[in-house]
Short mmCIF file of C-alpha atoms in Angstrom, two decimals:
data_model
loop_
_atom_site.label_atom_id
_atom_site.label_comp_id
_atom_site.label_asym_id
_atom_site.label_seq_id
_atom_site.Cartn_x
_atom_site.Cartn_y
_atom_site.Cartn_z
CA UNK A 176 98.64 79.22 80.40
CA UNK A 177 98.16 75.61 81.98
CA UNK A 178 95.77 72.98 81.58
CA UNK A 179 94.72 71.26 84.08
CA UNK A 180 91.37 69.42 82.87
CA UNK A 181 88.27 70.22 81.99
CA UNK A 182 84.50 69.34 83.09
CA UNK A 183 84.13 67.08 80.21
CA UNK A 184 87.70 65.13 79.88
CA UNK A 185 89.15 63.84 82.87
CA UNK A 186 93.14 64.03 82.89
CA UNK A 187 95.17 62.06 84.86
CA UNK A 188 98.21 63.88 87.04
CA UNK A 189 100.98 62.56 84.41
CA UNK A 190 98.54 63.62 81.51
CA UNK A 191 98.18 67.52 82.73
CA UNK A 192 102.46 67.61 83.41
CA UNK A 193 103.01 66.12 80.30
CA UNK A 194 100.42 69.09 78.06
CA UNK A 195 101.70 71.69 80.52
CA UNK A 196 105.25 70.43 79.75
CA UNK A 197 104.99 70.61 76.12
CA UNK A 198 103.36 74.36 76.38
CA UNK A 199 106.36 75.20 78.47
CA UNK A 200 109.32 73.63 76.42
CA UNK A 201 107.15 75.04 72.87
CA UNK A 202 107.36 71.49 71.62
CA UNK A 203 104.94 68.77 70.20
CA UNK A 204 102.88 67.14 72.52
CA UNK A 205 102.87 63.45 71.21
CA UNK A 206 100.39 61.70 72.13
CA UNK A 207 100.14 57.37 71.83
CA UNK A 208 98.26 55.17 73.25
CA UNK A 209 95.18 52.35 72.29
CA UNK A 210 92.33 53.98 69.68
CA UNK A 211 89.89 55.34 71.83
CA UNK A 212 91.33 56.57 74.88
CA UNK A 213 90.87 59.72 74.44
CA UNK A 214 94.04 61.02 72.60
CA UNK A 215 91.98 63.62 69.93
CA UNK A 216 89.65 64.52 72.64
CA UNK A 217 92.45 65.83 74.41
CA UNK A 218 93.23 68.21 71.94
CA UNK A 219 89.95 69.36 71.82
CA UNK A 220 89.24 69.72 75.37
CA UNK A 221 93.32 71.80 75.60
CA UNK A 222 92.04 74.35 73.32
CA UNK A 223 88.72 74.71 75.30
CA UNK A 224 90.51 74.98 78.52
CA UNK A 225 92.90 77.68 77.21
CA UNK A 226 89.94 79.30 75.59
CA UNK A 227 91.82 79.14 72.51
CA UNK A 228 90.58 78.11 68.33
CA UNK A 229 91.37 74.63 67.56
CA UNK A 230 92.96 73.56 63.78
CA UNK A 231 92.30 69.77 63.06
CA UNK A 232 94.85 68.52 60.39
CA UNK A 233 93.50 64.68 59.87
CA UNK A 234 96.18 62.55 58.79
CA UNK A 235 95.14 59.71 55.81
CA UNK A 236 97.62 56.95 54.21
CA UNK A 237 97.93 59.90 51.45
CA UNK A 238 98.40 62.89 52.84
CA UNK A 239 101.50 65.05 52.25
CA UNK A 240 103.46 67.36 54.46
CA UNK A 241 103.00 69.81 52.04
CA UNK A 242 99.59 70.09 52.44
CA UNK A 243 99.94 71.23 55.58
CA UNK A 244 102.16 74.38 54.54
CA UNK A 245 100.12 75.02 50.98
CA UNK A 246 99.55 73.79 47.85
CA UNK A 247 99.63 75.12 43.90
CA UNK A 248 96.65 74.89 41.96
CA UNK A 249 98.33 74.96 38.80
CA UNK A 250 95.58 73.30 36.86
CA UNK A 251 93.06 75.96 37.56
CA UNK A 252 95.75 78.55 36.51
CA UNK A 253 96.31 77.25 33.53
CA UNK A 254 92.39 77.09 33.09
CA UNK A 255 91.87 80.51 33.92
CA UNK A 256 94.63 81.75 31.40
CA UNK A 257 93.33 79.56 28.56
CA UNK A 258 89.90 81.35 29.37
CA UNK A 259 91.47 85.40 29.59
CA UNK A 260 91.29 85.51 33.10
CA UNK A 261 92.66 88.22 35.02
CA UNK A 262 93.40 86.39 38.52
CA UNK A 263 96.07 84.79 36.59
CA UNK A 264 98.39 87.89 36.61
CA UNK A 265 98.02 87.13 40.92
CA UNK A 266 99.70 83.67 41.54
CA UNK A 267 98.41 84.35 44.55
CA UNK A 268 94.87 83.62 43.73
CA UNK A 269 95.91 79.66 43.57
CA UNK A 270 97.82 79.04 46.55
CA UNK A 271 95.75 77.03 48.75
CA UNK A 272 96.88 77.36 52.42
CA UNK A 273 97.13 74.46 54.73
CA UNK A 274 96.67 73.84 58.55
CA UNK A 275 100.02 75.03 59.28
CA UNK A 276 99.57 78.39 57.24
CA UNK A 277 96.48 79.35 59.19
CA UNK A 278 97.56 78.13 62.38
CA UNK A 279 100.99 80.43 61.87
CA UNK A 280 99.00 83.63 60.50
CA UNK A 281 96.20 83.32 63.30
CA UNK A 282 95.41 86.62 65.34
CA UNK A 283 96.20 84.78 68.54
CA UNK A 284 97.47 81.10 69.90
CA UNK A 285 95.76 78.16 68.72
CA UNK A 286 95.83 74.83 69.20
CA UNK A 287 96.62 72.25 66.21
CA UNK A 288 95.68 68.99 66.16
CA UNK A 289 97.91 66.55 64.16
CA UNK A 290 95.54 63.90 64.26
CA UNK A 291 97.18 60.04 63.44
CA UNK A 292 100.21 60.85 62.27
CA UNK A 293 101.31 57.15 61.93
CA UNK A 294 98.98 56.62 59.15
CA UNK A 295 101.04 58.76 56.02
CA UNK A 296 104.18 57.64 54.61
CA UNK A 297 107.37 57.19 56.77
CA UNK A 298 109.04 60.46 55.55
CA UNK A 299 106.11 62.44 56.13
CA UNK A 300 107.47 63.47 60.30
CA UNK A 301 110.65 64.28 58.52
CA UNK A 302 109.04 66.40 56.69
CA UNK A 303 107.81 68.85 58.89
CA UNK A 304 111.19 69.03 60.71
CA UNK A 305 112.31 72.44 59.86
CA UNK A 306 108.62 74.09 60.03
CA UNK A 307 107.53 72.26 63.56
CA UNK A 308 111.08 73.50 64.90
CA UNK A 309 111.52 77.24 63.27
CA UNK A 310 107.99 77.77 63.39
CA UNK A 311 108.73 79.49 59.38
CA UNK A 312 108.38 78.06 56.16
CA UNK A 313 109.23 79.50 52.56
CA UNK A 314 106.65 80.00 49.71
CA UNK A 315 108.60 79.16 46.76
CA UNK A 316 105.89 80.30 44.00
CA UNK A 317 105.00 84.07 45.68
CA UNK A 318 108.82 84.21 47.25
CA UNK A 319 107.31 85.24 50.99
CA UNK A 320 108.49 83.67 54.13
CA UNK A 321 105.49 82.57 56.18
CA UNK A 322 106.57 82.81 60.31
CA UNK A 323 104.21 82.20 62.88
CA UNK A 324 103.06 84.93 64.87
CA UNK A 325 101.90 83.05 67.83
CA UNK A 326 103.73 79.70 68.46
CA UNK A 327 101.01 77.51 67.98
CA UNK A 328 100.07 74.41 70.61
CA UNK A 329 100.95 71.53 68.78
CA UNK A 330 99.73 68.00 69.72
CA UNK A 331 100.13 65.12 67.54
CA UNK A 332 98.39 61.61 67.85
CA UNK A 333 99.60 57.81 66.98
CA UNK A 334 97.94 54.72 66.94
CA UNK A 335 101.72 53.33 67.12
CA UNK A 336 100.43 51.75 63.11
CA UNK A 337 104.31 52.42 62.55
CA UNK A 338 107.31 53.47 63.91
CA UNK A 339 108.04 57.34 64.02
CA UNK A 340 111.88 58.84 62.69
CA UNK A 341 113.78 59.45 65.82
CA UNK A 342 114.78 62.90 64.28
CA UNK A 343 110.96 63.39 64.80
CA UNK A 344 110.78 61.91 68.15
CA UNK A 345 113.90 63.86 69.84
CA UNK A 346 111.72 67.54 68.81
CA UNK A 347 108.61 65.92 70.76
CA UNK A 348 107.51 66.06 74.43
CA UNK A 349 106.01 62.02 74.37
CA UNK A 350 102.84 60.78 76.37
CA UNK A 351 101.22 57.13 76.68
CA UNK A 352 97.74 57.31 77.57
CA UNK A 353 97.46 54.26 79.59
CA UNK A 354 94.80 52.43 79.63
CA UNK A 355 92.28 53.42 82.68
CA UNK A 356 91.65 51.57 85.64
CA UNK A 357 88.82 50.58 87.59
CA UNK A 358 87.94 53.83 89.57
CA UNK A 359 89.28 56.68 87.01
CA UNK A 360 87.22 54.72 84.44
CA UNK A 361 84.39 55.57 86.82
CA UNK A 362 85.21 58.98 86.86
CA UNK A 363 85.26 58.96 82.82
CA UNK A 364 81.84 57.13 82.81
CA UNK A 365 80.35 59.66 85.42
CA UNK A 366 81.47 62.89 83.28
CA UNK A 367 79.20 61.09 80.24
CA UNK A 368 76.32 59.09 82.27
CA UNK A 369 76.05 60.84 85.01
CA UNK A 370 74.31 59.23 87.97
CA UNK A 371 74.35 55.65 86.65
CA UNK A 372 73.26 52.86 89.54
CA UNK A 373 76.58 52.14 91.30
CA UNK A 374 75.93 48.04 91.07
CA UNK A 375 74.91 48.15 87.37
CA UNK A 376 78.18 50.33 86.73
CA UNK A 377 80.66 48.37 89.13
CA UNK A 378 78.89 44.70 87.65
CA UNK A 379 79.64 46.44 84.10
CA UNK A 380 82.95 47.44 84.28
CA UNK A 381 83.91 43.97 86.22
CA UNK A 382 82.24 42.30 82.80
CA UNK A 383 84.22 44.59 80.49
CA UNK A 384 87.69 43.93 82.08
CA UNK A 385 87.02 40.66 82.00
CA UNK A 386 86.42 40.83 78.24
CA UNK A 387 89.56 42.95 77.81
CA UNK A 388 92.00 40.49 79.54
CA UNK A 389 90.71 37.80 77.75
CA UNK A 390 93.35 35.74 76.21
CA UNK A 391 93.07 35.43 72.28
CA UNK A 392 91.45 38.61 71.85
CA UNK A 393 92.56 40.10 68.72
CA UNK A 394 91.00 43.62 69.13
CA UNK A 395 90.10 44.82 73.14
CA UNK A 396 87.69 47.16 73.63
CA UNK A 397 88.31 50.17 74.31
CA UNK A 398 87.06 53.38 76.51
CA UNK A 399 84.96 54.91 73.80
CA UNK A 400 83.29 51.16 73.15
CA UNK A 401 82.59 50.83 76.76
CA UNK A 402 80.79 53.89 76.98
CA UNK A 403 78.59 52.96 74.09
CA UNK A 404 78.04 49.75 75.63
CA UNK A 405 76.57 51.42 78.89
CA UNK A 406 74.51 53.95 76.62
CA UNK A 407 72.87 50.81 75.80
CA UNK A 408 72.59 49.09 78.69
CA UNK A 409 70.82 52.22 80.25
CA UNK A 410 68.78 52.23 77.27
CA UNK A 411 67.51 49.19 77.45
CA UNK A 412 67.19 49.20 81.25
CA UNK A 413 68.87 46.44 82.20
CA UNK A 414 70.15 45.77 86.06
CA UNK A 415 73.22 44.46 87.70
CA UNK A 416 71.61 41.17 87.69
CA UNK A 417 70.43 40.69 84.36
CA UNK A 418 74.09 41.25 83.63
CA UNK A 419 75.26 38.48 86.02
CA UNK A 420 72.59 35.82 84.77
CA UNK A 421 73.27 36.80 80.98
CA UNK A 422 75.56 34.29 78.99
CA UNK A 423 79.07 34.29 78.77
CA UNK A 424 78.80 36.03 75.76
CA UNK A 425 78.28 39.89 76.86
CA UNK A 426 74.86 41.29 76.55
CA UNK A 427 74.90 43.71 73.26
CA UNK A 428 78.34 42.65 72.61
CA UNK A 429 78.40 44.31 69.53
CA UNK A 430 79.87 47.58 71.28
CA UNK A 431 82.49 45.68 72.69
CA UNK A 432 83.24 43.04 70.23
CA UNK A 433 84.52 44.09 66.93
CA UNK A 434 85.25 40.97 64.91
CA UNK A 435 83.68 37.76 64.35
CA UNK A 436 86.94 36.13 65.44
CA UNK A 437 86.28 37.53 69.04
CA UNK A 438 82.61 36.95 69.08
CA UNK A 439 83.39 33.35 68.15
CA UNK A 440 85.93 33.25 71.16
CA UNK A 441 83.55 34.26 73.95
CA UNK A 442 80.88 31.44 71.88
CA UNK A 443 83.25 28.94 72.60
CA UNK A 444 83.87 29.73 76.05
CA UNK A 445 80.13 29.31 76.94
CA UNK A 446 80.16 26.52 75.32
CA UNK A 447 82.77 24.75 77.04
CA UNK A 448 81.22 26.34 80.52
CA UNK A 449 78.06 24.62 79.57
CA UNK A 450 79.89 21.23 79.21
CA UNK A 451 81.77 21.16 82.40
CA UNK A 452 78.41 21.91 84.30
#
């Protein structure tokens, strides 16, 4: 069972050792890098390479490890008793099971997505210690023992929003998706506009690294903005050189830019371009 790509995603060499790695050691893949590189995708395109079902566990700034194991409806018990129900003798009947229940009771090996992990509370990675390493946790309310019957491909992303519990960290195989460069961009931008005019696309990119190593930028734009941008571009049929004549400003910078302190950035940039003419 290896991955090595897929039509759709293109994986760098030190991406593919690192999933492979994980599989073999039966750890966490973690997964960091910028927002929008690709880390989710990646999870996606794992489990479609290794023909396998996918389980997406989407992290919020509330979310509980718990959740991810099971959770007690109490309140509708207590409903259903006050109304003479008979699911009420079954506690059963109110435990709610999480990602990490149906990824460990699946028929075969899936792949589960921890998706931002970065964004719940700092003791939520502690708290899925034990069940990430024995691949087991205990049902306190029914008294069962729920083990996984096929160890489960686990990869977790971070935005890097905060730091993760090096008890967490030492129980994860650890990736950086680095930023692309020039050509393996290309290769990303062929795999989603395929056969775009090689000037537009090299005049493009040139224009959208230039934007990104802008100094002052608070936010840089990232691989899923610059393939919107180009969506656009093709869509409104622009060339190489209506690119190089534009402004300073990008053309339909609202893909790129994200913030009215950047926009005003690149504004004054013109501006002062205009002046030293």
């Amino acid at each position: 069972m290896r991955f090595e790509g897929t039509r759709d995603y293109v994986a760098t060499d030190d991406l593919t050792v690192a999933v492979n790695a994980a599989i073999t050691l039966e750890r966490p893949l973690l997964v960091k890098g910028e927002p929008g590189t690709g880390k989710t995708e990646l999870a996606r395109q794992v489990a479609a390479a290794l023909d396998a079902p996918m389980l997406e566990w989407a992290v919020k700034s509330t979310t509980r490890a718990q959740q991810g194991l099971y959770e007690y409806d109490a309140v509708s018990r207590l409903r259903d008793s006050q109304l003479g129900d008979a699911r009420v003798h079954d506690i059963s009947n109110y435990i709610r099971k999480g990602k990490l229940w149906q990824a460990f009771e699946a028929d075969q090996r899936v792949v589960l997505l921890i998706d931002e992990i970065d964004k719940a509370d700092i003791e939520f990675p502690n708290d899925l210690l034990q069940e990430l390493d024995r691949m087991e946790f205990h049902v306190y309310e029914t008294g069962e023992t729920i083990r996984a019957r096929h160890r489960p491909i686990v990869i977790i992303t971070s935005n890097n929003e905060k730091e993760l519990p090096d008890a967490f960290l030492r129980r994860c195989f650890f990736h950086y998706i680095r930023f692309p460069d020039m050509e393996t961009l290309k290769r990303i931008v062929e795999v989603h506009h395929p056969g775009i005019q090689g000037a537009l696309l090299t005049t493009a990119l040139t224009q959208f690294y230039q934007v990104r190593e802008q100094q002052g930028l608070k936010k840089k734009p990232s691989t899923s903005e610059v393939l919107d941008w180009l969506k656009l571009l093709l869509a409104e049929d622009l060339t190489a050189e209506d690119l190089k004549n534009g402004p300073a400003l990008p053309k339909l910078h609202g893909a790129l830019l994200k913030n009215e302190a950047d926009v005003h950035l690149f504004e004054r940039l013109a501006f002062m371009a205009r002046g030293q003419r």
